[in-house]
mmCIF file of C-alpha atoms and ligand atoms in Angstrom:
data_model
loop_
_atom_site.group_PDB
_atom_site.id
_atom_site.type_symbol
_atom_site.label_atom_id
_atom_site.label_comp_id
_atom_site.label_asym_id
_atom_site.label_seq_id
_atom_site.Cartn_x
_atom_site.Cartn_y
_atom_site.Cartn_z
ATOM 1 C CA MET A 1 44.875 101.635 90.391
ATOM 2 C CA ARG A 2 44.854 103.470 87.104
ATOM 3 C CA ILE A 3 42.728 106.461 86.582
ATOM 4 C CA GLU A 4 41.812 106.086 82.541
ATOM 5 C CA VAL A 5 41.848 109.305 81.411
ATOM 6 C CA GLU A 6 38.793 108.050 78.859
ATOM 7 C CA LYS A 7 36.838 107.526 81.661
ATOM 8 C CA LEU A 8 36.883 110.523 83.646
ATOM 9 C CA GLU A 9 33.723 112.083 82.417
ATOM 10 C CA GLU A 10 31.532 109.189 83.573
ATOM 11 C CA THR A 11 32.862 108.664 87.149
ATOM 12 C CA GLY A 12 33.202 112.570 87.681
ATOM 13 C CA GLY A 13 36.449 112.447 88.124
ATOM 14 C CA LYS A 14 36.552 111.204 91.786
ATOM 15 C CA PHE A 15 38.352 108.665 92.905
ATOM 16 C CA SER A 16 39.880 107.222 96.252
ATOM 17 C CA GLN A 17 41.948 104.073 97.057
ATOM 18 C CA VAL A 18 43.207 102.634 100.201
ATOM 19 C CA TYR A 19 46.543 101.136 100.361
ATOM 20 C CA ALA A 20 47.173 98.702 103.272
ATOM 21 C CA PRO A 21 50.842 98.932 104.812
ATOM 22 C CA GLY A 22 53.520 96.471 102.842
ATOM 23 C CA GLU A 23 51.048 97.402 99.446
ATOM 24 C CA LEU A 24 53.397 100.574 98.600
ATOM 25 C CA LEU A 25 57.211 99.485 99.460
ATOM 26 C CA PHE A 26 60.174 102.051 99.884
ATOM 27 C CA GLU A 27 63.602 102.047 100.336
ATOM 28 C CA GLU A 28 63.678 104.574 102.875
ATOM 29 C CA ILE A 29 60.679 104.317 104.680
ATOM 30 C CA GLU A 30 57.670 102.029 105.521
ATOM 31 C CA LEU A 31 54.138 102.834 106.233
ATOM 32 C CA VAL A 32 52.790 101.435 109.409
ATOM 33 C CA GLU A 33 49.188 102.330 108.514
ATOM 34 C CA ALA A 34 47.189 102.148 105.734
ATOM 35 C CA ALA A 35 47.824 105.277 102.946
ATOM 36 C CA ALA A 36 44.280 106.179 101.935
ATOM 37 C CA ILE A 37 44.045 108.914 99.003
ATOM 38 C CA THR A 38 40.748 110.494 97.859
ATOM 39 C CA GLY A 39 40.532 113.207 95.076
ATOM 40 C CA ARG A 40 39.157 114.412 92.179
ATOM 41 C CA ALA A 41 41.028 114.344 88.590
ATOM 42 C CA ARG A 42 39.921 116.742 85.769
ATOM 43 C CA ARG A 43 40.717 117.019 82.266
ATOM 44 C CA LYS A 44 42.027 120.614 81.260
ATOM 45 C CA ASN A 45 42.458 120.716 77.438
ATOM 46 C CA GLY A 46 44.903 117.560 77.217
ATOM 47 C CA ASP A 47 46.170 117.889 80.346
ATOM 48 C CA VAL A 48 44.723 116.147 83.721
ATOM 49 C CA GLU A 49 44.885 117.559 87.003
ATOM 50 C CA LEU A 50 44.601 115.781 90.212
ATOM 51 C CA ARG A 51 43.431 117.393 93.577
ATOM 52 C CA GLY A 52 42.827 115.886 96.876
ATOM 53 C CA GLU A 53 43.824 114.386 100.026
ATOM 54 C CA LEU A 54 46.428 111.658 101.518
ATOM 55 C CA LEU A 55 46.582 110.192 105.097
ATOM 56 C CA THR A 56 48.632 107.785 106.494
ATOM 57 C CA LYS A 57 51.458 107.043 108.828
ATOM 58 C CA ALA A 58 55.127 106.198 107.980
ATOM 59 C CA SER A 59 57.873 104.812 109.961
ATOM 60 C CA THR A 60 61.460 106.013 108.967
ATOM 61 C CA ILE A 61 64.814 106.686 111.318
ATOM 62 C CA CYS A 62 66.339 109.697 113.263
ATOM 63 C CA GLY A 63 69.091 111.282 111.734
ATOM 64 C CA ARG A 64 71.220 111.444 114.910
ATOM 65 C CA CYS A 65 70.399 108.444 116.859
ATOM 66 C CA LEU A 66 69.173 105.815 113.985
ATOM 67 C CA LYS A 67 65.800 104.982 116.251
ATOM 68 C CA PRO A 68 62.546 104.299 114.262
ATOM 69 C CA VAL A 69 60.400 107.569 114.382
ATOM 70 C CA GLU A 70 56.760 107.628 113.311
ATOM 71 C CA LEU A 71 55.380 110.378 111.169
ATOM 72 C CA GLN A 72 51.905 111.197 110.649
ATOM 73 C CA ILE A 73 51.103 112.216 106.927
ATOM 74 C CA ASP A 74 48.121 114.547 106.006
ATOM 75 C CA VAL A 75 48.625 116.179 102.788
ATOM 76 C CA LYS A 76 46.761 117.964 100.260
ATOM 77 C CA PHE A 77 48.044 117.518 96.625
ATOM 78 C CA ALA A 78 47.758 119.118 93.110
ATOM 79 C CA GLU A 79 49.288 117.674 90.340
ATOM 80 C CA ARG A 80 48.998 118.514 86.593
ATOM 81 C CA PHE A 81 49.990 115.524 84.321
ATOM 82 C CA VAL A 82 50.914 116.808 81.408
ATOM 83 C CA PRO A 83 50.849 114.225 77.890
ATOM 84 C CA ALA A 84 54.443 113.059 77.032
ATOM 85 C CA VAL A 85 53.814 114.373 73.506
ATOM 86 C CA SER A 86 53.050 117.871 74.252
ATOM 87 C CA TRP A 87 55.267 117.748 76.985
ATOM 88 C CA ARG A 88 58.044 118.643 74.204
ATOM 89 C CA HIS A 89 56.261 122.056 73.423
ATOM 90 C CA GLU A 90 57.735 123.257 76.344
ATOM 91 C CA GLU A 91 56.003 126.825 75.209
ATOM 92 C CA GLN A 92 52.272 125.348 75.943
ATOM 93 C CA HIS A 93 53.188 125.518 79.574
ATOM 94 C CA GLU A 94 54.858 128.868 80.331
ATOM 95 C CA LEU A 95 52.216 129.819 82.576
ATOM 96 C CA GLN A 96 51.291 127.333 85.332
ATOM 97 C CA GLU A 97 49.669 127.454 88.554
ATOM 98 C CA GLU A 98 52.109 127.672 91.374
ATOM 99 C CA ASP A 99 50.474 125.381 93.637
ATOM 100 C CA LEU A 100 50.510 122.610 90.797
ATOM 101 C CA ASN A 101 53.400 120.125 90.574
ATOM 102 C CA ILE A 102 53.978 118.899 86.856
ATOM 103 C CA SER A 103 54.451 115.406 86.049
ATOM 104 C CA VAL A 104 54.147 113.702 82.471
ATOM 105 C CA PHE A 105 51.990 110.632 81.492
ATOM 106 C CA ASP A 106 51.333 108.980 78.334
ATOM 107 C CA GLY A 107 48.114 110.585 77.852
ATOM 108 C CA GLU A 108 45.783 107.643 78.535
ATOM 109 C CA GLY A 109 46.081 106.916 82.339
ATOM 110 C CA ILE A 110 47.665 107.550 85.267
ATOM 111 C CA GLU A 111 49.103 105.403 87.835
ATOM 112 C CA LEU A 112 47.665 106.636 91.223
ATOM 113 C CA ASP A 113 50.208 104.524 93.124
ATOM 114 C CA ASP A 114 53.271 105.905 91.369
ATOM 115 C CA LEU A 115 51.372 109.363 92.906
ATOM 116 C CA VAL A 116 50.791 108.109 96.311
ATOM 117 C CA LYS A 117 54.057 107.083 96.789
ATOM 118 C CA GLU A 118 55.730 110.349 95.549
ATOM 119 C CA GLU A 119 53.286 112.156 97.589
ATOM 120 C CA ILE A 120 54.297 110.315 100.544
ATOM 121 C CA LEU A 121 58.015 110.866 100.109
ATOM 122 C CA LEU A 122 57.990 114.402 99.424
ATOM 123 C CA ALA A 123 55.737 114.759 102.972
ATOM 124 C CA ILE A 124 58.748 113.650 104.657
ATOM 125 C CA PRO A 125 61.406 115.809 105.816
ATOM 126 C CA ALA A 126 64.974 115.743 104.429
ATOM 127 C CA HIS A 127 65.814 115.505 108.012
ATOM 128 C CA VAL A 128 63.865 113.558 110.806
ATOM 129 C CA LEU A 129 64.690 113.731 114.353
ATOM 130 C CA CYS A 130 63.145 111.550 117.061
ATOM 131 C CA SER A 131 63.320 114.946 118.746
ATOM 132 C CA GLU A 132 64.515 118.403 118.825
ATOM 133 C CA ASP A 133 67.123 118.092 121.344
ATOM 134 C CA CYS A 134 67.792 114.075 120.355
ATOM 135 C CA LYS A 135 71.904 113.592 121.632
ATOM 136 C CA GLY A 136 72.554 111.481 118.947
ATOM 137 C CA LEU A 137 74.880 108.418 119.031
ATOM 138 C CA CYS A 138 78.553 109.164 120.320
ATOM 139 C CA PRO A 139 80.752 109.297 117.354
ATOM 140 C CA SER A 140 83.571 106.911 119.134
ATOM 141 C CA CYS A 141 82.052 104.477 120.747
ATOM 142 C CA GLY A 142 78.382 104.409 119.327
ATOM 143 C CA VAL A 143 76.115 104.444 122.346
ATOM 144 C CA ASP A 144 72.846 106.354 121.991
ATOM 145 C CA ARG A 145 73.288 109.436 124.417
ATOM 146 C CA ASN A 146 69.947 109.794 124.897
ATOM 147 C CA SER A 147 69.793 106.583 126.977
ATOM 148 C CA GLU A 148 73.624 105.906 128.132
ATOM 149 C CA THR A 149 76.529 107.776 128.737
ATOM 150 C CA CYS A 150 80.129 107.199 128.073
ATOM 151 C CA ASP A 151 83.310 108.650 129.049
ATOM 152 C CA CYS A 152 84.366 109.104 125.450
ATOM 153 C CA GLU A 153 84.132 113.044 125.793
ATOM 154 C CA ALA A 154 85.977 113.200 129.065
ATOM 155 C CA LYS A 155 89.100 111.250 127.202
ATOM 156 C CA GLN A 156 89.256 113.550 124.786
ATOM 157 C CA ILE A 157 90.699 111.349 122.067
ATOM 158 C CA ASP A 158 92.084 113.413 119.500
ATOM 159 C CA SER A 159 94.750 111.092 117.590
ATOM 160 C CA ARG A 160 93.262 109.401 114.673
ATOM 161 C CA TRP A 161 94.852 106.390 115.823
ATOM 162 C CA ASP A 162 92.880 106.006 118.927
ATOM 163 C CA LYS A 163 89.613 106.693 116.750
ATOM 164 C CA LEU A 164 90.445 103.772 114.362
ATOM 165 C CA LYS A 165 91.272 101.610 117.058
ATOM 166 C CA ASN A 166 87.577 102.470 118.849
ATOM 167 C CA LEU A 167 85.724 101.945 115.262
ATOM 168 C CA GLY A 168 87.423 98.410 115.571
ATOM 169 C CA VAL A 169 89.343 98.816 112.232
HETATM 170 ZN ZN1 ZN B 1 67.105 110.742 117.580
HETATM 171 ZN ZN1 ZN B 2 80.825 107.256 123.685
#
């Protein structure tokens, strides 16, 4: 969905859109529920401000044990779109409201899909864990230490050669 700047006055700037899972594709994550965005766009001089809320549920993997982890996403966003032409005159942007992120657009329309994808990625922490005390995978044999035990630590493998053997190199 594209928000046409020229039409903002007619619609009052309100927008809402629902994206089914699979409609938005990511490399790192997957949506397990529809993503619903609602908000309002306002023109400010040449810029356009988009504010609203985004709701969805995403699936990513635990950084320690690689199991899927579902994350509820409910974020409020505030983004200012600056036309690419005026962006070059940096001095126009010296005072920015701190709660706004800045993006550049072509001056005519804003791709809501891109904004939604960006906001979803921003909402996902860099290090996701299935639980705070996830034990992770054994670095030697690869078992999930949350559900299985191995005797690698007891064996005290400390020679490089043995480590390579266990990795199957
Ligand atoms: Zn985990
Ligand atoms: Zn092990």
